[in-house]
Amino acid sequence: MYNRSEQNGGSGYGHTPKKRRGFFWWAGLFIGFTMLLAAAAAFVGFRWYTANVEPASPNDTAAQQFVVEDGATARTVAQSLETQDLIKSASAYTWYMRIEGRN
């Protein structure tokens, strides 16, 4: 008499040996997980950027005077704009200036 594991190609001891997962399976899993993580980080970063690059009060259309001193860096201008509540985030403004090539 034989048991079911012998019938399915097993060794006859009540269990079938597990197939070992290869290098390419693990590499594919790692690459897929890394790509998923990168996509999530890009999505979160984009959402943060678009939310903070707008004016602090978009409904306030009154003209306001802002003076930029000679030799001021983008970072100091951004901090001054944020201090005066003209922009939401100095960091987002600095990133905007880098993207536009206006350091």
XYZ file of C-alpha atoms in Angstrom:
103
model
C 0.000 0.000 0.000
C 1.163 3.514 -0.619
C 0.223 6.883 0.790
C -0.736 10.008 -1.101
C 2.713 11.598 -1.049
C 4.086 8.614 -3.020
C 1.271 8.991 -5.492
C 2.161 12.685 -6.042
C 5.840 11.981 -6.534
C 6.925 12.409 -2.921
C 9.305 10.294 -0.908
C 6.601 8.362 0.883
C 7.275 9.823 4.313
C 4.158 11.975 4.490
C 5.575 15.229 3.130
C 6.822 16.601 -0.135
C 10.090 18.526 -0.233
C 9.716 22.277 -0.700
C 11.156 23.847 -3.799
C 13.936 26.238 -2.931
C 13.495 29.773 -4.174
C 16.345 30.932 -6.348
C 18.466 34.031 -6.490
C 16.455 35.637 -9.277
C 13.207 35.303 -7.324
C 14.726 37.117 -4.335
C 16.404 39.726 -6.579
C 13.097 40.350 -8.345
C 11.316 40.702 -5.018
C 13.955 43.162 -3.786
C 13.856 45.228 -6.993
C 10.061 45.277 -6.992
C 9.916 46.371 -3.361
C 12.533 49.072 -3.996
C 10.585 50.383 -6.990
C 7.375 50.446 -4.947
C 9.142 52.361 -2.172
C 10.616 54.849 -4.670
C 7.208 55.418 -6.284
C 5.604 56.030 -2.881
C 8.363 58.488 -1.919
C 7.993 60.325 -5.241
C 4.221 60.558 -4.782
C 4.511 61.894 -1.231
C 7.219 64.356 -2.268
C 5.149 65.616 -5.195
C 2.079 66.078 -3.004
C 4.145 67.997 -0.415
C 5.721 70.184 -3.102
C 2.463 71.076 -4.846
C 0.749 71.847 -1.536
C 3.529 74.150 -0.321
C 4.665 75.977 -3.457
C 1.519 78.104 -3.604
C 1.147 81.504 -1.905
C 0.269 81.489 1.789
C -3.027 83.291 1.101
C -4.104 82.512 -2.479
C -7.319 84.548 -2.091
C -5.418 87.681 -1.023
C -4.758 89.518 -4.287
C -3.587 92.811 -2.775
C -0.170 93.925 -3.960
C 2.543 93.819 -1.330
C 5.999 95.303 -1.521
C 8.945 92.970 -0.978
C 12.544 94.106 -1.384
C 15.322 91.678 -2.269
C 18.739 92.878 -1.136
C 21.741 92.664 -3.488
C 23.606 89.403 -3.040
C 20.713 87.651 -1.269
C 20.595 83.910 -1.808
C 17.457 82.001 -2.727
C 17.397 80.546 0.775
C 17.451 83.938 2.531
C 14.793 85.302 0.165
C 12.640 82.228 0.838
C 13.023 82.607 4.606
C 12.068 86.296 4.395
C 9.016 85.491 2.260
C 7.924 82.813 4.730
C 8.475 85.147 7.707
C 6.218 87.746 6.086
C 3.562 85.063 5.349
C 3.851 85.504 1.597
C 4.654 81.833 0.951
C 3.760 78.626 2.805
C 7.171 76.973 2.881
C 10.688 78.306 2.430
C 11.896 74.786 1.608
C 9.351 74.356 -1.199
C 10.306 77.766 -2.606
C 14.004 76.829 -2.508
C 13.239 73.570 -4.365
C 11.202 75.554 -6.902
C 14.151 77.859 -7.503
C 16.457 74.858 -8.024
C 14.051 73.242 -10.486
C 13.722 76.469 -12.444
C 17.511 76.939 -12.412
C 17.427 80.201 -10.504
C 19.702 79.531 -7.574
